[in-house]
């Protein structure tokens, strides 16, 4: 699986999806640029999310808040004091790790061991295999399950108590080694604040410290009153936002999974106190349906309920996706109570409440948050789409099986040869269709090679213009996934393709 992941990373670079930032200077750790195809795919993901929120919900509106915010925002939100990760260093390799991540990986190892036993037995027993009974009776499974549960309980308690010494002790007791040096020569565990600081103001005396936002959510909270009043919004209602966020991540590995500059799509849904858990459950389902409408298979997603609830949260879950390096968080769904709005009321001295015309009372709304990283979503789409295929004629191809609505280019148009007016005819087709979806013209190399290049960027349709086209205005339309070719009239191209490549077609599937 590691190999597949490496191939995906190099594919992203080779085909203009993702480049290391400032590549000519050998890159900058955990910062990436999106290339000509990447930006299109990313924009399509954002559009899919935005429309699913703002178009499909009458009571959700969007905003676009600034990245710089008044510094008190981050005092109020708790980020200045508590937006920390527990870090630990290995003295031999001099590498730094997140202590919680080392322990989570250890938990995953127990899960893997158990799964291996189950897979082995399932193979042996065939149809008569009863997984529940096997889990309850097999000695090796029981032993590993018991070890896992004990570790899990100890880990949750250490996190909840903020007990850094205990986190270190767990790492020692579990005999976790540094993957680089292979030793257990660990330092103490320390807290590390993830916010980037900078200064505004031109003179040293007049300058004040501000932060690059580590999440977009606070831009929504501080605008709650503005939007509620000017939009005459009635509870329950939501505010959605897409924007950059910055975190000085300690361990920045796994490509665009963990970046220092990334993009979030967040929606805060304001509800009447007491109804929040019902809404939490509704948003869990709605968000899962959004993911599954992409057709990547329900088995590749799961909910992961949080062990450590932030002190202000009363429920939290992650949607995890099966990446080549295991099930990983792509989205968080949190019931944040009235914590943020109350804190901003306290620190700003403004009354931040909702007057409920039905009950004639004023109260601070509770909030359900859905928060997804654009880049992680991009990575999950790439990981699922990347396919190496053996063809019946003995050749092989790499094809990105992207959902057509997300593909950077929807239609490639090729003249069979560069002469006899074929290029002009091909350009004519593009001229007409480019208003409806993204088209690309290609005349270099033989048709087979052009198909491969389009497969590699996930282009769902290619058409070839040949001599017959000049006579009867038909072209060969080739499907990326089935590779089937059929003759169709140029006049029909739009109606055949447009609906399939539109975001609307995805949105309909969520319903
Ligand atoms: P993790 O535990 O992986 O650090 P988190 O729980 O801190 O993530 P949240 O604060 O809930 O993440 O942020 C919401 C979403 O933002 C995440 O589900 C993820 O998709 C995205 N995200 C968070 N941090 C990063 C990052 N450093 N790089 C890319 N995406 C990120």
Coordinates of C-alpha atoms and ligand atoms in Angstrom, one line a residue:
X1 CA 0.0 0.0 0.0
X2 CA 3.0 2.3 0.7
X3 CA 4.0 1.7 -2.9
X4 CA 0.6 2.7 -4.2
X5 CA 0.7 5.9 -2.2
X6 CA 4.1 6.8 -3.6
X7 CA 2.8 6.2 -7.1
X8 CA -0.2 8.5 -6.4
X9 CA 2.1 11.2 -5.1
X10 CA 4.3 11.1 -8.2
X11 CA 1.3 10.8 -10.5
X12 CA 0.0 14.0 -8.9
X13 CA 3.2 15.8 -9.8
X14 CA 3.7 14.3 -13.3
X15 CA 0.2 15.2 -14.4
X16 CA -0.1 18.7 -13.0
X17 CA -2.3 18.0 -10.0
X18 CA 0.0 18.8 -7.0
X19 CA 3.5 20.3 -6.8
X20 CA 5.7 20.8 -3.8
X21 CA 5.6 24.5 -2.9
X22 CA 8.5 26.6 -4.3
X23 CA 9.7 23.5 -6.1
X24 CA 12.7 25.1 -7.7
X25 CA 14.0 25.7 -4.1
X26 CA 13.4 22.1 -3.2
X27 CA 10.1 22.7 -1.6
X28 CA 8.8 23.8 1.7
X29 CA 7.8 21.3 4.4
X30 CA 4.1 20.4 4.3
X31 CA 3.2 23.2 1.8
X32 CA 1.9 22.3 -1.6
X33 CA 0.8 24.1 -4.8
X34 CA -2.1 22.8 -7.0
X35 CA -1.3 22.6 -10.7
X36 CA -3.4 23.1 -13.8
X37 CA -5.4 19.9 -13.3
X38 CA -5.3 20.0 -9.5
X39 CA -6.9 23.4 -9.3
X40 CA -9.8 22.3 -11.5
X41 CA -10.4 19.2 -9.4
X42 CA -10.2 21.2 -6.2
X43 CA -12.6 23.8 -7.5
X44 CA -15.1 21.1 -8.4
X45 CA -14.9 19.6 -4.9
X46 CA -15.5 23.0 -3.4
X47 CA -18.4 23.6 -5.7
X48 CA -19.9 20.3 -4.8
X49 CA -19.7 21.1 -1.1
X50 CA -20.8 24.7 -1.5
X51 CA -23.8 23.8 -3.6
X52 CA -24.8 20.9 -1.3
X53 CA -24.9 23.4 1.6
X54 CA -26.1 26.7 0.1
X55 CA -28.3 25.5 -2.8
X56 CA -29.9 22.5 -1.2
X57 CA -30.7 24.2 2.1
X58 CA -32.9 27.2 2.1
X59 CA -31.7 28.0 5.6
X60 CA -27.9 27.9 4.9
X61 CA -26.1 31.0 3.6
X62 CA -22.4 31.5 2.9
X63 CA -19.8 34.1 3.9
X64 CA -16.2 34.8 3.2
X65 CA -14.4 36.1 6.2
X66 CA -10.8 37.5 6.4
X67 CA -7.9 35.3 7.4
X68 CA -6.6 38.0 9.8
X69 CA -8.9 38.4 12.8
X70 CA -8.8 40.5 16.0
X71 CA -6.3 38.8 18.3
X72 CA -8.9 38.6 21.1
X73 CA -10.9 36.2 18.9
X74 CA -8.3 33.5 19.6
X75 CA -8.2 34.3 23.3
X76 CA -11.9 33.9 23.4
X77 CA -12.0 30.7 21.4
X78 CA -9.4 29.1 23.6
X79 CA -6.8 28.6 20.9
X80 CA -4.1 30.8 22.5
X81 CA -4.2 28.7 25.7
X82 CA -5.1 25.3 24.4
X83 CA -4.6 24.7 20.7
X84 CA -1.7 22.4 21.5
X85 CA -0.4 19.0 20.3
X86 CA 1.6 16.8 22.7
X87 CA 5.0 16.3 21.1
X88 CA 7.8 13.8 21.9
X89 CA 11.3 13.6 20.4
X90 CA 13.5 10.5 19.8
X91 CA 17.0 11.4 21.0
X92 CA 18.7 9.1 18.5
X93 CA 17.0 10.0 15.3
X94 CA 16.3 13.6 16.5
X95 CA 12.8 13.1 14.9
X96 CA 9.7 14.7 16.5
X97 CA 6.4 12.9 16.8
X98 CA 2.9 13.6 18.1
X99 CA 2.6 11.4 21.2
X100 CA -1.1 10.8 20.6
X101 CA -0.5 9.7 17.0
X102 CA 2.2 7.2 18.1
X103 CA -0.4 5.7 20.5
X104 CA -3.2 5.8 17.9
X105 CA -0.9 3.9 15.5
X106 CA -0.3 1.3 18.2
X107 CA -4.1 0.9 18.7
X108 CA -4.4 0.4 14.9
X109 CA -1.7 -2.3 15.1
X110 CA -3.9 -4.3 17.5
X111 CA -6.9 -3.9 15.2
X112 CA -4.8 -5.1 12.3
X113 CA -3.7 -8.2 14.2
X114 CA -7.3 -9.0 15.1
X115 CA -8.4 -8.4 11.5
X116 CA -5.7 -10.7 10.2
X117 CA -6.9 -13.6 12.4
X118 CA -10.5 -13.0 11.2
X119 CA -9.5 -12.9 7.5
X120 CA -7.6 -16.1 7.9
X121 CA -10.4 -17.9 9.6
X122 CA -13.0 -16.6 7.1
X123 CA -10.9 -18.1 4.3
X124 CA -10.6 -21.4 6.1
X125 CA -14.3 -21.8 7.1
X126 CA -15.9 -20.3 4.0
X127 CA -19.6 -19.6 4.0
X128 CA -20.1 -21.2 7.4
X129 CA -17.9 -18.6 9.1
X130 CA -19.5 -16.8 12.0
X131 CA -17.4 -13.7 12.7
X132 CA -19.2 -12.7 16.0
X133 CA -18.7 -16.2 17.4
X134 CA -15.0 -16.3 16.3
X135 CA -14.4 -12.9 18.0
X136 CA -16.0 -14.2 21.2
X137 CA -14.1 -17.4 21.4
X138 CA -10.7 -17.3 19.6
X139 CA -7.9 -17.0 22.1
X140 CA -5.5 -14.9 20.1
X141 CA -8.3 -12.5 19.1
X142 CA -9.5 -12.2 22.7
X143 CA -6.0 -11.5 23.9
X144 CA -5.4 -8.8 21.4
X145 CA -8.8 -7.3 22.0
X146 CA -8.2 -7.2 25.7
X147 CA -4.8 -5.5 25.2
X148 CA -6.4 -3.0 22.8
X149 CA -9.2 -2.1 25.2
X150 CA -6.9 -1.6 28.1
X151 CA -4.6 0.7 26.1
X152 CA -7.6 2.5 24.7
X153 CA -9.0 3.2 28.2
X154 CA -5.6 4.3 29.6
X155 CA -5.0 6.6 26.5
X156 CA -8.4 8.2 26.7
X157 CA -7.9 8.9 30.4
X158 CA -4.5 10.4 29.9
X159 CA -5.8 12.7 27.1
X160 CA -8.8 13.8 29.1
X161 CA -6.6 14.5 32.2
X162 CA -4.1 16.3 30.0
X163 CA -1.5 14.0 31.7
X164 CA 1.6 14.3 29.6
X165 CA 3.7 12.0 31.8
X166 CA 1.2 9.3 31.5
X167 CA 1.3 9.6 27.7
X168 CA 5.0 9.1 27.8
X169 CA 4.7 6.2 30.1
X170 CA 2.2 4.5 27.7
X171 CA 4.7 4.9 24.9
X172 CA 7.4 3.2 27.1
X173 CA 5.1 0.5 28.4
X174 CA 3.8 -0.4 24.9
X175 CA 7.5 -0.5 23.8
X176 CA 6.8 1.8 20.9
X177 CA 9.9 2.5 18.9
X178 CA 10.9 5.4 16.6
X179 CA 10.3 4.2 13.0
X180 CA 13.6 5.8 11.9
X181 CA 16.1 4.9 14.7
X182 CA 14.2 1.8 16.0
X183 CA 15.0 2.9 19.6
X184 CA 13.0 3.7 22.6
X185 CA 15.1 6.7 23.6
X186 CA 12.3 9.2 24.1
X187 CA 12.3 12.7 25.6
X188 CA 9.5 14.1 27.9
X189 CA 6.2 14.9 26.2
X190 CA 5.6 18.7 25.8
X191 CA 2.8 20.8 24.6
X192 CA 3.3 22.8 21.4
X193 CA 0.9 25.6 20.2
X194 CA 0.0 25.2 16.5
X195 CA -0.8 28.8 15.7
X196 CA 1.4 30.9 13.4
X197 CA 2.0 34.4 14.6
X198 CA 2.8 37.5 12.7
X199 CA 2.6 41.3 13.2
X200 CA 0.4 44.0 11.8
X201 CA 1.4 47.7 11.8
X202 CA 4.4 49.5 10.3
X203 CA 6.3 50.5 13.4
X204 CA 7.7 48.1 16.0
X205 CA 5.9 50.0 18.9
X206 CA 2.6 50.2 17.0
X207 CA 2.6 46.7 15.9
X208 CA 0.5 44.1 17.4
X209 CA 0.7 40.3 17.3
X210 CA -2.0 38.6 15.3
X211 CA -2.4 35.0 14.2
X212 CA -3.1 33.3 10.9
X213 CA -6.4 31.5 11.6
X214 CA -6.0 27.9 12.5
X215 CA -9.7 27.2 11.5
X216 CA -12.3 29.1 9.5
X217 CA -15.1 28.6 12.1
X218 CA -14.3 31.6 14.2
X219 CA -14.9 33.9 11.2
X220 CA -18.5 32.5 11.2
X221 CA -19.0 32.9 15.0
X222 CA -17.9 36.5 15.0
X223 CA -20.3 37.2 12.1
X224 CA -23.3 35.4 13.6
X225 CA -25.1 38.6 14.6
X226 CA -24.3 40.3 11.3
X227 CA -25.7 37.5 9.2
X228 CA -28.7 36.7 11.5
X229 CA -29.8 40.3 11.5
X230 CA -29.2 41.3 7.9
X231 CA -30.4 38.0 6.5
X232 CA -33.4 37.9 8.9
X233 CA -32.4 34.3 9.6
X234 CA -34.6 32.2 11.8
X235 CA -33.3 29.3 13.9
X236 CA -32.3 26.7 12.9
X237 CA -30.0 28.1 10.3
X238 CA -26.4 27.6 9.0
X239 CA -23.5 29.7 7.8
X240 CA -21.0 28.0 5.4
X241 CA -17.5 29.1 4.5
X242 CA -14.6 27.9 2.5
X243 CA -11.2 29.3 3.2
X244 CA -7.5 28.8 4.1
X245 CA -6.4 27.8 7.5
X246 CA -2.9 27.5 9.0
X247 CA -1.4 25.2 11.5
X248 CA 2.2 24.7 12.4
X249 CA 1.9 21.0 12.4
X250 CA 4.7 19.2 14.2
X251 CA 4.8 16.1 12.1
X252 CA 4.0 16.9 8.5
X253 CA 4.0 13.7 6.6
X254 CA 1.7 12.0 4.2
X255 CA 1.7 14.5 1.4
X256 CA -1.4 16.8 1.4
X257 CA -3.0 14.8 4.3
X258 CA -1.4 17.1 6.9
X259 CA -0.3 20.5 5.6
X260 CA 0.8 23.7 7.3
X261 CA -1.4 25.8 4.9
X262 CA -4.6 24.1 3.9
X263 CA -8.2 24.8 3.1
X264 CA -11.4 24.1 5.1
X265 CA -15.0 23.9 4.2
X266 CA -16.9 24.6 7.4
X267 CA -20.6 25.0 8.2
X268 CA -21.9 26.1 11.6
X269 CA -25.5 25.2 12.2
X270 CA -27.2 27.3 14.9
X271 CA -30.0 25.5 16.7
X272 CA -32.3 25.9 19.7
X273 CA -30.6 24.6 23.0
X274 CA -31.9 21.1 23.7
X275 CA -32.3 20.1 20.0
X276 CA -28.6 19.9 19.3
X277 CA -28.1 16.1 19.6
X278 CA -31.0 15.5 17.2
X279 CA -29.4 17.9 14.7
X280 CA -26.0 16.3 15.3
X281 CA -27.4 13.0 14.3
X282 CA -29.1 14.5 11.2
X283 CA -25.9 16.2 10.1
X284 CA -23.9 13.0 10.5
X285 CA -26.3 11.3 8.1
X286 CA -26.4 14.2 5.7
X287 CA -22.6 14.5 5.5
X288 CA -22.1 10.7 5.1
X289 CA -24.7 10.8 2.2
X290 CA -22.6 13.6 0.6
X291 CA -19.5 11.5 0.7
X292 CA -21.2 8.3 -0.5
X293 CA -22.9 10.0 -3.5
X294 CA -19.4 10.0 -5.0
X295 CA -19.8 6.2 -5.5
X296 CA -16.6 5.2 -3.7
X297 CA -18.3 2.3 -1.9
X298 CA -19.9 2.5 1.6
X299 CA -17.3 0.1 3.0
X300 CA -14.6 2.7 2.5
X301 CA -16.2 5.1 5.1
X302 CA -16.8 4.8 8.8
X303 CA -17.7 7.1 11.7
X304 CA -15.1 7.4 14.5
X305 CA -16.6 8.8 17.7
X306 CA -14.2 10.9 19.7
X307 CA -12.6 9.5 22.9
X308 CA -11.6 13.0 24.1
X309 CA -14.4 15.5 23.9
X310 CA -13.3 19.1 24.1
X311 CA -14.7 20.5 27.4
X312 CA -17.4 22.5 25.6
X313 CA -18.5 19.7 23.2
X314 CA -21.2 17.3 24.0
X315 CA -20.8 15.0 21.0
X316 CA -18.1 14.6 18.2
X317 CA -17.4 12.2 15.5
X318 CA -15.1 11.9 12.5
X319 CA -15.9 10.6 9.0
X320 CA -13.0 8.5 8.1
X321 CA -12.0 7.3 4.6
X322 CA -10.0 4.2 3.7
X323 CA -6.8 5.7 2.4
X324 CA -3.8 3.5 1.3
X325 CA -2.4 4.1 4.8
X326 CA -5.5 3.1 6.7
X327 CA -8.8 4.7 7.7
X328 CA -8.1 8.4 8.3
X329 CA -10.2 11.4 9.3
X330 CA -11.5 13.5 6.4
X331 CA -14.2 15.4 8.2
X332 CA -15.2 16.3 11.8
X333 CA -18.7 16.8 13.0
X334 CA -19.0 18.4 16.4
X335 CA -21.7 19.5 18.7
X336 CA -20.1 22.6 20.2
X337 CA -22.9 23.7 22.6
X338 CA -23.0 27.5 23.0
X339 CA -19.4 27.7 23.9
X340 CA -18.0 29.9 21.1
X341 CA -20.9 32.4 21.0
X342 CA -20.8 32.7 24.8
X343 CA -17.1 33.3 24.8
X344 CA -17.3 35.9 22.1
X345 CA -20.1 37.6 24.0
X346 CA -18.0 37.6 27.2
X347 CA -14.8 38.9 25.5
X348 CA -16.4 41.5 23.2
X349 CA -19.0 42.7 25.8
X350 CA -21.7 42.4 23.0
X351 CA -24.9 40.6 23.6
X352 CA -24.9 37.6 21.2
X353 CA -28.3 36.0 21.4
X354 CA -31.3 35.0 19.4
X355 CA -34.8 36.3 20.1
X356 CA -37.2 33.4 19.6
X357 CA -40.5 34.9 18.3
X358 CA -42.3 31.6 19.1
X359 CA -41.5 31.5 22.7
X360 CA -40.7 35.1 23.3
X361 CA -37.4 34.3 25.0
X362 CA -33.8 35.2 24.2
X363 CA -31.1 32.6 24.3
X364 CA -27.6 31.8 23.0
X365 CA -28.0 29.2 20.2
X366 CA -26.2 25.9 20.3
X367 CA -24.0 24.9 17.3
X368 CA -23.4 21.8 15.2
X369 CA -20.3 22.1 13.1
X370 CA -19.4 20.2 10.0
X371 CA -15.7 20.7 9.1
X372 CA -14.0 19.1 6.2
X373 CA -10.5 19.7 4.7
X374 CA -10.5 20.4 1.0
X375 CA -7.0 18.9 0.6
X376 CA -7.8 15.7 2.5
X377 CA -11.0 15.3 0.4
X378 CA -8.8 15.8 -2.7
X379 CA -6.4 13.2 -1.5
X380 CA -9.2 10.7 -0.8
X381 CA -10.6 11.3 -4.3
X382 CA -7.2 10.8 -5.8
X383 CA -6.5 7.6 -3.8
X384 CA -9.8 6.1 -4.8
X385 CA -9.5 7.1 -8.4
X386 CA -6.0 6.0 -9.1
X387 CA -6.1 2.6 -10.9
X388 CA -3.6 0.5 -12.7
X389 CA -5.3 -1.7 -15.3
X390 CA -4.2 -4.7 -17.3
X391 CA -5.9 -4.6 -20.7
X392 CA -7.1 -7.6 -22.7
X393 CA -4.5 -6.8 -25.4
X394 CA -1.7 -7.3 -22.9
X395 CA -1.0 -3.5 -22.5
X396 CA -1.6 -1.7 -19.2
X397 CA -2.9 1.8 -18.4
X398 CA -3.1 4.1 -15.5
X399 CA -6.6 5.6 -15.3
X400 CA -8.0 8.1 -12.8
X401 CA -11.6 6.9 -12.3
X402 CA -12.7 10.3 -11.0
X403 CA -16.4 10.9 -10.7
X404 CA -17.1 12.7 -14.0
X405 CA -18.5 15.8 -12.2
X406 CA -15.2 16.3 -10.4
X407 CA -12.9 15.6 -13.4
X408 CA -10.7 18.6 -14.3
X409 CA -11.4 18.1 -18.1
X410 CA -14.7 16.7 -19.2
X411 CA -14.1 16.3 -22.9
X412 CA -11.0 16.0 -25.0
X413 CA -11.3 16.6 -28.8
X414 CA -8.7 15.0 -31.1
X415 CA -8.3 15.5 -34.9
X416 CA -7.2 12.1 -36.2
X417 CA -4.5 13.9 -38.3
X418 CA -3.1 17.4 -38.4
X419 CA -4.3 18.0 -41.9
X420 CA -7.3 18.0 -44.3
X421 CA -9.3 20.5 -42.2
X422 CA -9.6 18.1 -39.2
X423 CA -8.0 20.4 -36.7
X424 CA -10.3 23.2 -37.7
X425 CA -13.3 20.9 -37.3
X426 CA -12.2 19.8 -33.9
X427 CA -11.7 23.4 -32.8
X428 CA -15.2 24.2 -34.0
X429 CA -16.6 21.5 -31.7
X430 CA -14.7 22.9 -28.7
X431 CA -15.8 26.5 -29.5
X432 CA -19.4 25.4 -29.2
X433 CA -19.1 23.1 -26.1
X434 CA -16.7 25.2 -24.0
X435 CA -19.5 27.3 -22.7
X436 CA -21.0 24.2 -21.1
X437 CA -18.0 22.2 -19.7
X438 CA -14.3 22.1 -19.7
X439 CA -12.9 20.9 -23.0
X440 CA -9.3 20.3 -24.2
X441 CA -7.8 20.1 -27.7
X442 CA -5.0 17.6 -28.4
X443 CA -3.4 16.9 -31.7
X444 CA 0.1 15.6 -30.7
X445 CA 1.0 11.8 -30.9
X446 CA -1.1 8.9 -32.1
X447 CA -4.7 8.6 -30.9
X448 CA -3.7 5.7 -28.5
X449 CA -1.2 7.8 -26.7
X450 CA -3.6 10.7 -26.5
X451 CA -6.2 8.4 -24.9
X452 CA -3.7 7.3 -22.3
X453 CA -2.9 10.9 -21.4
X454 CA -6.5 11.7 -20.9
X455 CA -7.0 8.5 -18.9
X456 CA -4.2 9.7 -16.6
X457 CA -6.0 13.0 -15.8
X458 CA -9.4 11.3 -15.5
X459 CA -11.0 12.9 -18.5
X460 CA -14.3 10.9 -18.9
X461 CA -14.9 11.5 -22.6
X462 CA -12.7 11.8 -25.7
X463 CA -14.0 12.4 -29.3
X464 CA -12.0 11.9 -32.5
X465 CA -12.7 13.9 -35.6
X466 CA -11.9 12.0 -38.8
X467 CA -12.6 12.1 -42.6
X468 CA -16.2 10.8 -42.0
X469 CA -16.8 13.7 -39.7
X470 CA -16.4 16.1 -42.6
X471 CA -19.0 14.2 -44.6
X472 CA -21.7 13.5 -42.0
X473 CA -20.9 15.5 -38.8
X474 CA -20.4 12.5 -36.6
X475 CA -17.5 11.7 -34.3
X476 CA -16.1 8.7 -32.4
X477 CA -17.0 9.1 -28.7
X478 CA -14.8 7.1 -26.3
X479 CA -15.7 6.3 -22.7
X480 CA -12.8 6.5 -20.2
X481 CA -13.9 3.6 -18.0
X482 CA -15.3 1.1 -20.5
X483 CA -13.0 2.3 -23.3
X484 CA -16.0 1.7 -25.6
X485 CA -16.2 3.7 -28.8
X486 CA -19.4 4.7 -30.6
X487 CA -20.3 6.9 -33.5
X488 CA -22.4 9.9 -32.4
X489 CA -23.6 13.1 -34.1
X490 CA -21.8 16.3 -33.1
X491 CA -25.1 17.8 -32.5
X492 CA -25.8 15.2 -29.7
X493 CA -22.6 15.6 -27.8
X494 CA -23.8 18.2 -25.5
X495 CA -26.9 16.3 -24.4
X496 CA -24.9 13.0 -24.0
X497 CA -22.2 14.6 -21.8
X498 CA -23.5 17.7 -20.0
X499 CA -25.7 16.1 -17.4
X500 CA -23.2 13.3 -16.5
X501 CA -20.4 15.8 -15.9
X502 CA -22.4 18.4 -14.0
X503 CA -22.3 19.0 -10.3
X504 CA -26.1 18.8 -10.4
X505 CA -25.9 15.1 -11.2
X506 CA -23.9 14.5 -8.0
X507 CA -26.2 16.7 -5.9
X508 CA -29.2 14.7 -7.1
X509 CA -27.6 11.5 -5.8
X510 CA -27.4 12.9 -2.2
X511 CA -31.1 13.3 -1.9
Ligands
LIG1 P1 -6.1 15.9 13.0 O1 -6.5 15.1 14.3 O2 -5.8 15.0 11.8 O3 -4.9 16.8 13.3 P2 -8.2 17.7 13.6 O4 -9.1 16.8 14.3 O5 -7.3 18.6 14.3 O6 -7.3 16.8 12.6 P3 -10.2 19.5 12.8 O7 -9.6 20.6 13.7 O8 -11.4 18.8 13.2 O9 -9.0 18.5 12.5 O10 -10.3 20.1 11.3 C1 -11.3 19.7 10.5 C2 -10.8 19.2 9.2 O11 -9.8 20.0 8.6 C3 -10.1 17.8 9.3 O12 -11.1 16.8 9.3 C4 -9.2 17.7 8.1 O13 -9.9 17.3 7.0 C5 -8.8 19.2 7.9 N1 -7.5 19.4 8.5 C6 -7.2 19.7 9.7 N2 -5.8 19.8 9.9 C7 -5.3 19.7 8.6 C8 -4.0 19.8 8.1 N3 -3.0 20.0 8.8 N4 -3.8 19.6 6.7 C9 -4.9 19.3 6.0 N5 -6.2 19.2 6.4 C10 -6.4 19.4 7.7

